[in-house]
Amino acid sequence: MTGHNGKSLHEIFLSNGGRQINKWLHFFDIYERHFARFVGKAPTMLEIGVLGGGSLQMWKTYFGPGAKIVGLDLDQKCSEFAEDQIDVVIGSQDDPKVLDDLLNRYSFDIVLDDGSHQMDHLSKTFTHLYDQLSPNGVYMLEDLHCCYFEGYGGGYKKPGTFLEIVKDCIDQLHATYNSDAKVDTFTRSTFAIDIYDSIVAFEKAPQAERQKLRTGGMGQVRKGKAKP
């Protein structure tokens, strides 16, 4: 899978001679699996966590002309990374006013949370932004191994870590079949939850009523109750 310039995202990363990019190598296959369909389609992407600024340029190169890359970071110095097709907003990802301002200014197709990795920040940002993401967008969170680290508010099976929230989301994805759950906006708008080492990707797509069909030879006699 190649970007707009004919190079894969991995190739763009490895040939980087500009601003710093800090990524785990196994992330790139995951990125391309979920982001390749946006190449050449001028998506608007929010990357939470700017650091050296190089990843903003990487996404710009990958998606091509017309793409808008928005970086969000607390560090005022990150504002110097703004350029054609790249905007940088200074603020905290857990500040509702900052997030509302972003939503008023942009319509996001992709959100990539590579910010503080603090558990309360991950959940607050996801809750605030997910419903406002485009109907066929992707919301991806990375470095979720931090869910196991106390310094980020994590811990093995600790309530409130984002991986525990993901487990609840899996139940909500199946709310149609669960008499103890109620179908909600998340259920109606989520196509898939993809879980990888340190990454979770939520793929959005409007969902219709579930239907099951049965096929077989004409004239067959069917006995007993239909099995699930």
mmCIF file of C-alpha atoms in Angstrom:
data_model
loop_
_atom_site.group_PDB
_atom_site.id
_atom_site.type_symbol
_atom_site.label_atom_id
_atom_site.label_comp_id
_atom_site.label_asym_id
_atom_site.label_seq_id
_atom_site.Cartn_x
_atom_site.Cartn_y
_atom_site.Cartn_z
ATOM 1 C CA MET A 1 0.000 0.000 0.000
ATOM 2 C CA THR A 2 1.555 3.261 -1.056
ATOM 3 C CA GLY A 3 0.941 6.867 -0.261
ATOM 4 C CA HIS A 4 0.285 9.683 -2.697
ATOM 5 C CA ASN A 5 3.993 9.940 -3.538
ATOM 6 C CA GLY A 6 4.244 6.242 -4.445
ATOM 7 C CA LYS A 7 6.015 5.283 -1.206
ATOM 8 C CA SER A 8 4.616 3.245 1.641
ATOM 9 C CA LEU A 9 4.222 4.952 4.988
ATOM 10 C CA HIS A 10 7.075 2.801 6.284
ATOM 11 C CA GLU A 11 9.316 3.995 3.449
ATOM 12 C CA ILE A 12 8.419 7.617 4.130
ATOM 13 C CA PHE A 13 9.333 7.089 7.778
ATOM 14 C CA LEU A 14 12.656 5.356 7.080
ATOM 15 C CA SER A 15 13.716 7.968 4.534
ATOM 16 C CA ASN A 16 12.890 10.867 6.838
ATOM 17 C CA GLY A 17 15.686 13.416 6.893
ATOM 18 C CA GLY A 18 13.729 16.242 8.456
ATOM 19 C CA ARG A 19 11.899 16.712 11.717
ATOM 20 C CA GLN A 20 11.973 13.971 14.321
ATOM 21 C CA ILE A 21 9.479 11.100 14.130
ATOM 22 C CA ASN A 22 9.241 8.632 17.016
ATOM 23 C CA LYS A 23 7.181 5.502 16.209
ATOM 24 C CA TRP A 24 7.210 1.777 16.949
ATOM 25 C CA LEU A 25 8.002 -0.068 13.712
ATOM 26 C CA HIS A 26 5.139 -2.540 14.037
ATOM 27 C CA PHE A 27 2.654 0.364 13.980
ATOM 28 C CA PHE A 28 3.147 1.038 10.270
ATOM 29 C CA ASP A 29 1.333 -2.019 8.936
ATOM 30 C CA ILE A 30 -1.553 -1.118 11.236
ATOM 31 C CA TYR A 31 -1.612 2.496 10.070
ATOM 32 C CA GLU A 32 -1.736 1.472 6.424
ATOM 33 C CA ARG A 33 -4.449 -1.116 7.019
ATOM 34 C CA HIS A 34 -6.755 1.587 8.361
ATOM 35 C CA PHE A 35 -5.579 4.763 6.618
ATOM 36 C CA ALA A 36 -4.785 3.622 3.053
ATOM 37 C CA ARG A 37 -8.329 4.282 1.843
ATOM 38 C CA PHE A 38 -7.871 7.992 2.602
ATOM 39 C CA VAL A 39 -4.835 8.447 0.340
ATOM 40 C CA GLY A 40 -5.584 11.044 -2.335
ATOM 41 C CA LYS A 41 -9.005 11.764 -0.790
ATOM 42 C CA ALA A 42 -8.017 14.957 1.070
ATOM 43 C CA PRO A 43 -8.879 13.770 4.590
ATOM 44 C CA THR A 44 -8.737 15.941 7.677
ATOM 45 C CA MET A 45 -6.693 14.287 10.411
ATOM 46 C CA LEU A 46 -6.163 15.199 14.058
ATOM 47 C CA GLU A 47 -2.950 13.928 15.627
ATOM 48 C CA ILE A 48 -2.896 14.417 19.382
ATOM 49 C CA GLY A 49 0.710 14.764 20.491
ATOM 50 C CA VAL A 50 3.120 16.589 18.175
ATOM 51 C CA LEU A 51 6.551 16.062 19.804
ATOM 52 C CA GLY A 52 9.191 16.686 17.086
ATOM 53 C CA GLY A 53 6.673 17.588 14.394
ATOM 54 C CA GLY A 54 7.936 15.043 11.887
ATOM 55 C CA SER A 55 4.853 12.846 11.956
ATOM 56 C CA LEU A 56 2.694 15.774 10.854
ATOM 57 C CA GLN A 57 4.839 16.045 7.730
ATOM 58 C CA MET A 58 4.751 12.268 7.291
ATOM 59 C CA TRP A 59 0.943 12.240 7.198
ATOM 60 C CA LYS A 60 0.916 15.204 4.825
ATOM 61 C CA THR A 61 3.237 13.366 2.426
ATOM 62 C CA TYR A 62 1.300 10.113 2.731
ATOM 63 C CA PHE A 63 -2.198 11.485 2.149
ATOM 64 C CA GLY A 64 -1.203 14.007 -0.508
ATOM 65 C CA PRO A 65 -2.473 17.413 -1.688
ATOM 66 C CA GLY A 66 -5.660 18.655 -0.100
ATOM 67 C CA ALA A 67 -5.169 16.742 3.137
ATOM 68 C CA LYS A 68 -5.371 18.822 6.300
ATOM 69 C CA ILE A 69 -3.249 17.660 9.226
ATOM 70 C CA VAL A 70 -4.023 19.201 12.611
ATOM 71 C CA GLY A 71 -1.653 18.698 15.535
ATOM 72 C CA LEU A 72 -2.675 19.233 19.152
ATOM 73 C CA ASP A 73 -0.046 19.688 21.856
ATOM 74 C CA LEU A 74 0.545 21.470 25.155
ATOM 75 C CA ASP A 75 4.003 22.681 24.174
ATOM 76 C CA GLN A 76 3.963 26.221 22.767
ATOM 77 C CA LYS A 77 7.106 25.442 20.769
ATOM 78 C CA CYS A 78 5.108 23.046 18.594
ATOM 79 C CA SER A 79 3.385 26.012 16.938
ATOM 80 C CA GLU A 80 6.509 26.446 14.794
ATOM 81 C CA PHE A 81 5.631 23.228 12.949
ATOM 82 C CA ALA A 82 2.637 24.825 11.204
ATOM 83 C CA GLU A 83 2.977 25.035 7.426
ATOM 84 C CA ASP A 84 0.955 24.498 4.267
ATOM 85 C CA GLN A 85 -1.645 21.776 4.987
ATOM 86 C CA ILE A 86 -0.541 21.591 8.637
ATOM 87 C CA ASP A 87 -2.181 23.455 11.518
ATOM 88 C CA VAL A 88 -0.987 23.241 15.112
ATOM 89 C CA VAL A 89 -3.281 23.965 18.051
ATOM 90 C CA ILE A 90 -1.830 24.536 21.509
ATOM 91 C CA GLY A 91 -3.870 23.092 24.357
ATOM 92 C CA SER A 92 -4.667 20.026 26.445
ATOM 93 C CA GLN A 93 -6.544 17.055 25.114
ATOM 94 C CA ASP A 94 -8.614 16.861 28.304
ATOM 95 C CA ASP A 95 -9.806 20.472 28.051
ATOM 96 C CA PRO A 96 -13.405 20.490 26.712
ATOM 97 C CA LYS A 97 -13.026 24.066 25.467
ATOM 98 C CA VAL A 98 -9.991 23.113 23.376
ATOM 99 C CA LEU A 99 -11.789 20.096 21.926
ATOM 100 C CA ASP A 100 -14.937 22.093 21.197
ATOM 101 C CA ASP A 101 -12.851 24.712 19.412
ATOM 102 C CA LEU A 102 -11.309 21.987 17.246
ATOM 103 C CA LEU A 103 -14.741 20.589 16.401
ATOM 104 C CA ASN A 104 -15.985 24.061 15.483
ATOM 105 C CA ARG A 105 -13.060 24.576 13.108
ATOM 106 C CA TYR A 106 -12.637 21.139 11.525
ATOM 107 C CA SER A 107 -14.562 18.027 10.497
ATOM 108 C CA PHE A 108 -12.248 15.122 11.228
ATOM 109 C CA ASP A 109 -12.033 11.909 9.220
ATOM 110 C CA ILE A 110 -9.181 10.507 11.312
ATOM 111 C CA VAL A 111 -8.183 10.970 14.938
ATOM 112 C CA LEU A 112 -4.885 9.515 16.146
ATOM 113 C CA ASP A 113 -4.342 9.823 19.887
ATOM 114 C CA ASP A 114 -0.603 9.776 20.585
ATOM 115 C CA GLY A 115 -0.811 12.351 23.350
ATOM 116 C CA SER A 116 -0.276 12.098 27.094
ATOM 117 C CA HIS A 117 -1.322 8.406 27.337
ATOM 118 C CA GLN A 118 -2.876 9.217 30.703
ATOM 119 C CA MET A 119 -5.926 7.038 31.276
ATOM 120 C CA ASP A 120 -8.326 9.853 32.139
ATOM 121 C CA HIS A 121 -7.145 11.865 29.117
ATOM 122 C CA LEU A 122 -7.670 8.935 26.744
ATOM 123 C CA SER A 123 -11.224 8.343 27.900
ATOM 124 C CA LYS A 124 -12.240 12.015 28.084
ATOM 125 C CA THR A 125 -10.913 12.747 24.601
ATOM 126 C CA PHE A 126 -12.529 9.653 23.102
ATOM 127 C CA THR A 127 -15.886 10.441 24.711
ATOM 128 C CA HIS A 128 -15.750 14.036 23.461
ATOM 129 C CA LEU A 129 -14.634 13.384 19.886
ATOM 130 C CA TYR A 130 -15.834 9.960 18.773
ATOM 131 C CA ASP A 131 -19.462 10.823 17.996
ATOM 132 C CA GLN A 132 -18.320 13.917 16.075
ATOM 133 C CA LEU A 133 -15.943 11.982 13.830
ATOM 134 C CA SER A 134 -17.087 11.638 10.211
ATOM 135 C CA PRO A 135 -19.562 8.739 9.700
ATOM 136 C CA ASN A 136 -16.919 6.624 7.937
ATOM 137 C CA GLY A 137 -13.936 7.810 9.938
ATOM 138 C CA VAL A 138 -11.269 6.082 12.016
ATOM 139 C CA TYR A 139 -10.409 6.770 15.652
ATOM 140 C CA MET A 140 -7.087 5.205 16.621
ATOM 141 C CA LEU A 141 -5.265 5.219 19.960
ATOM 142 C CA GLU A 142 -1.660 4.102 20.203
ATOM 143 C CA ASP A 143 0.873 3.200 22.905
ATOM 144 C CA LEU A 144 -1.887 1.485 24.862
ATOM 145 C CA HIS A 145 0.693 -0.671 26.621
ATOM 146 C CA CYS A 146 0.637 2.352 28.952
ATOM 147 C CA CYS A 147 -2.658 0.931 30.251
ATOM 148 C CA TYR A 148 -0.520 -1.437 32.330
ATOM 149 C CA PHE A 149 1.771 1.246 33.804
ATOM 150 C CA GLU A 150 0.940 2.926 37.119
ATOM 151 C CA GLY A 151 2.601 6.178 36.028
ATOM 152 C CA TYR A 152 -0.147 6.627 33.429
ATOM 153 C CA GLY A 153 -2.963 5.644 35.762
ATOM 154 C CA GLY A 154 -2.889 2.089 34.470
ATOM 155 C CA GLY A 155 -2.717 -1.405 35.946
ATOM 156 C CA TYR A 156 -3.582 -4.967 34.979
ATOM 157 C CA LYS A 157 -7.380 -5.181 34.695
ATOM 158 C CA LYS A 158 -7.652 -1.943 36.636
ATOM 159 C CA PRO A 159 -11.100 -0.347 36.206
ATOM 160 C CA GLY A 160 -10.994 2.822 34.127
ATOM 161 C CA THR A 161 -7.963 2.003 32.014
ATOM 162 C CA PHE A 162 -8.678 2.433 28.334
ATOM 163 C CA LEU A 163 -8.305 -1.267 27.579
ATOM 164 C CA GLU A 164 -11.016 -1.976 30.148
ATOM 165 C CA ILE A 165 -13.154 0.674 28.411
ATOM 166 C CA VAL A 166 -12.510 -1.120 25.111
ATOM 167 C CA LYS A 167 -13.897 -4.323 26.642
ATOM 168 C CA ASP A 168 -17.077 -2.414 27.504
ATOM 169 C CA CYS A 169 -17.178 -1.075 23.945
ATOM 170 C CA ILE A 170 -17.073 -4.633 22.615
ATOM 171 C CA ASP A 171 -20.187 -5.401 24.666
ATOM 172 C CA GLN A 172 -21.852 -2.246 23.357
ATOM 173 C CA LEU A 173 -21.012 -3.226 19.772
ATOM 174 C CA HIS A 174 -23.133 -6.346 20.416
ATOM 175 C CA ALA A 175 -25.973 -4.538 22.190
ATOM 176 C CA THR A 176 -28.450 -5.768 19.544
ATOM 177 C CA TYR A 177 -28.185 -9.273 20.990
ATOM 178 C CA ASN A 178 -27.951 -8.377 24.680
ATOM 179 C CA SER A 179 -31.172 -7.822 26.592
ATOM 180 C CA ASP A 180 -29.195 -6.128 29.367
ATOM 181 C CA ALA A 181 -27.779 -3.483 27.002
ATOM 182 C CA LYS A 182 -29.388 -0.686 25.035
ATOM 183 C CA VAL A 183 -28.520 0.112 21.430
ATOM 184 C CA ASP A 184 -27.010 3.591 21.403
ATOM 185 C CA THR A 185 -25.158 5.975 19.106
ATOM 186 C CA PHE A 186 -21.964 3.957 19.443
ATOM 187 C CA THR A 187 -23.721 0.748 18.394
ATOM 188 C CA ARG A 188 -25.406 2.429 15.441
ATOM 189 C CA SER A 189 -22.227 4.103 14.162
ATOM 190 C CA THR A 190 -19.431 1.577 14.766
ATOM 191 C CA PHE A 191 -18.481 -1.053 12.188
ATOM 192 C CA ALA A 192 -15.497 -2.627 13.942
ATOM 193 C CA ILE A 193 -13.082 -2.459 16.855
ATOM 194 C CA ASP A 194 -9.632 -3.700 15.830
ATOM 195 C CA ILE A 195 -7.232 -4.575 18.644
ATOM 196 C CA TYR A 196 -3.480 -4.898 18.131
ATOM 197 C CA ASP A 197 -0.370 -4.829 20.293
ATOM 198 C CA SER A 198 -0.544 -1.318 21.811
ATOM 199 C CA ILE A 199 -3.149 -0.007 19.322
ATOM 200 C CA VAL A 200 -6.931 0.018 19.151
ATOM 201 C CA ALA A 201 -8.717 1.294 16.046
ATOM 202 C CA PHE A 202 -12.426 2.097 15.920
ATOM 203 C CA GLU A 203 -13.825 1.959 12.374
ATOM 204 C CA LYS A 204 -17.022 3.927 11.929
ATOM 205 C CA ALA A 205 -19.809 3.187 9.425
ATOM 206 C CA PRO A 206 -23.587 3.604 9.771
ATOM 207 C CA GLN A 207 -25.149 0.305 10.862
ATOM 208 C CA ALA A 208 -28.495 -1.041 9.684
ATOM 209 C CA GLU A 209 -30.883 -3.483 11.344
ATOM 210 C CA ARG A 210 -29.377 -6.958 11.605
ATOM 211 C CA GLN A 211 -30.823 -9.630 9.314
ATOM 212 C CA LYS A 212 -29.998 -13.308 8.918
ATOM 213 C CA LEU A 213 -30.759 -15.262 5.744
ATOM 214 C CA ARG A 214 -30.714 -19.001 5.098
ATOM 215 C CA THR A 215 -29.998 -20.737 1.812
ATOM 216 C CA GLY A 216 -30.284 -24.360 0.729
ATOM 217 C CA GLY A 217 -31.796 -26.690 -1.825
ATOM 218 C CA MET A 218 -35.368 -26.047 -2.953
ATOM 219 C CA GLY A 219 -38.030 -28.133 -1.262
ATOM 220 C CA GLN A 220 -35.967 -29.119 1.754
ATOM 221 C CA VAL A 221 -37.996 -29.838 4.853
ATOM 222 C CA ARG A 222 -36.669 -27.978 7.854
ATOM 223 C CA LYS A 223 -37.399 -29.410 11.262
ATOM 224 C CA GLY A 224 -36.962 -27.925 14.681
ATOM 225 C CA LYS A 225 -36.098 -24.414 15.673
ATOM 226 C CA ALA A 226 -33.611 -22.312 13.785
ATOM 227 C CA LYS A 227 -30.205 -22.306 15.403
ATOM 228 C CA PRO A 228 -28.400 -19.038 16.121
#
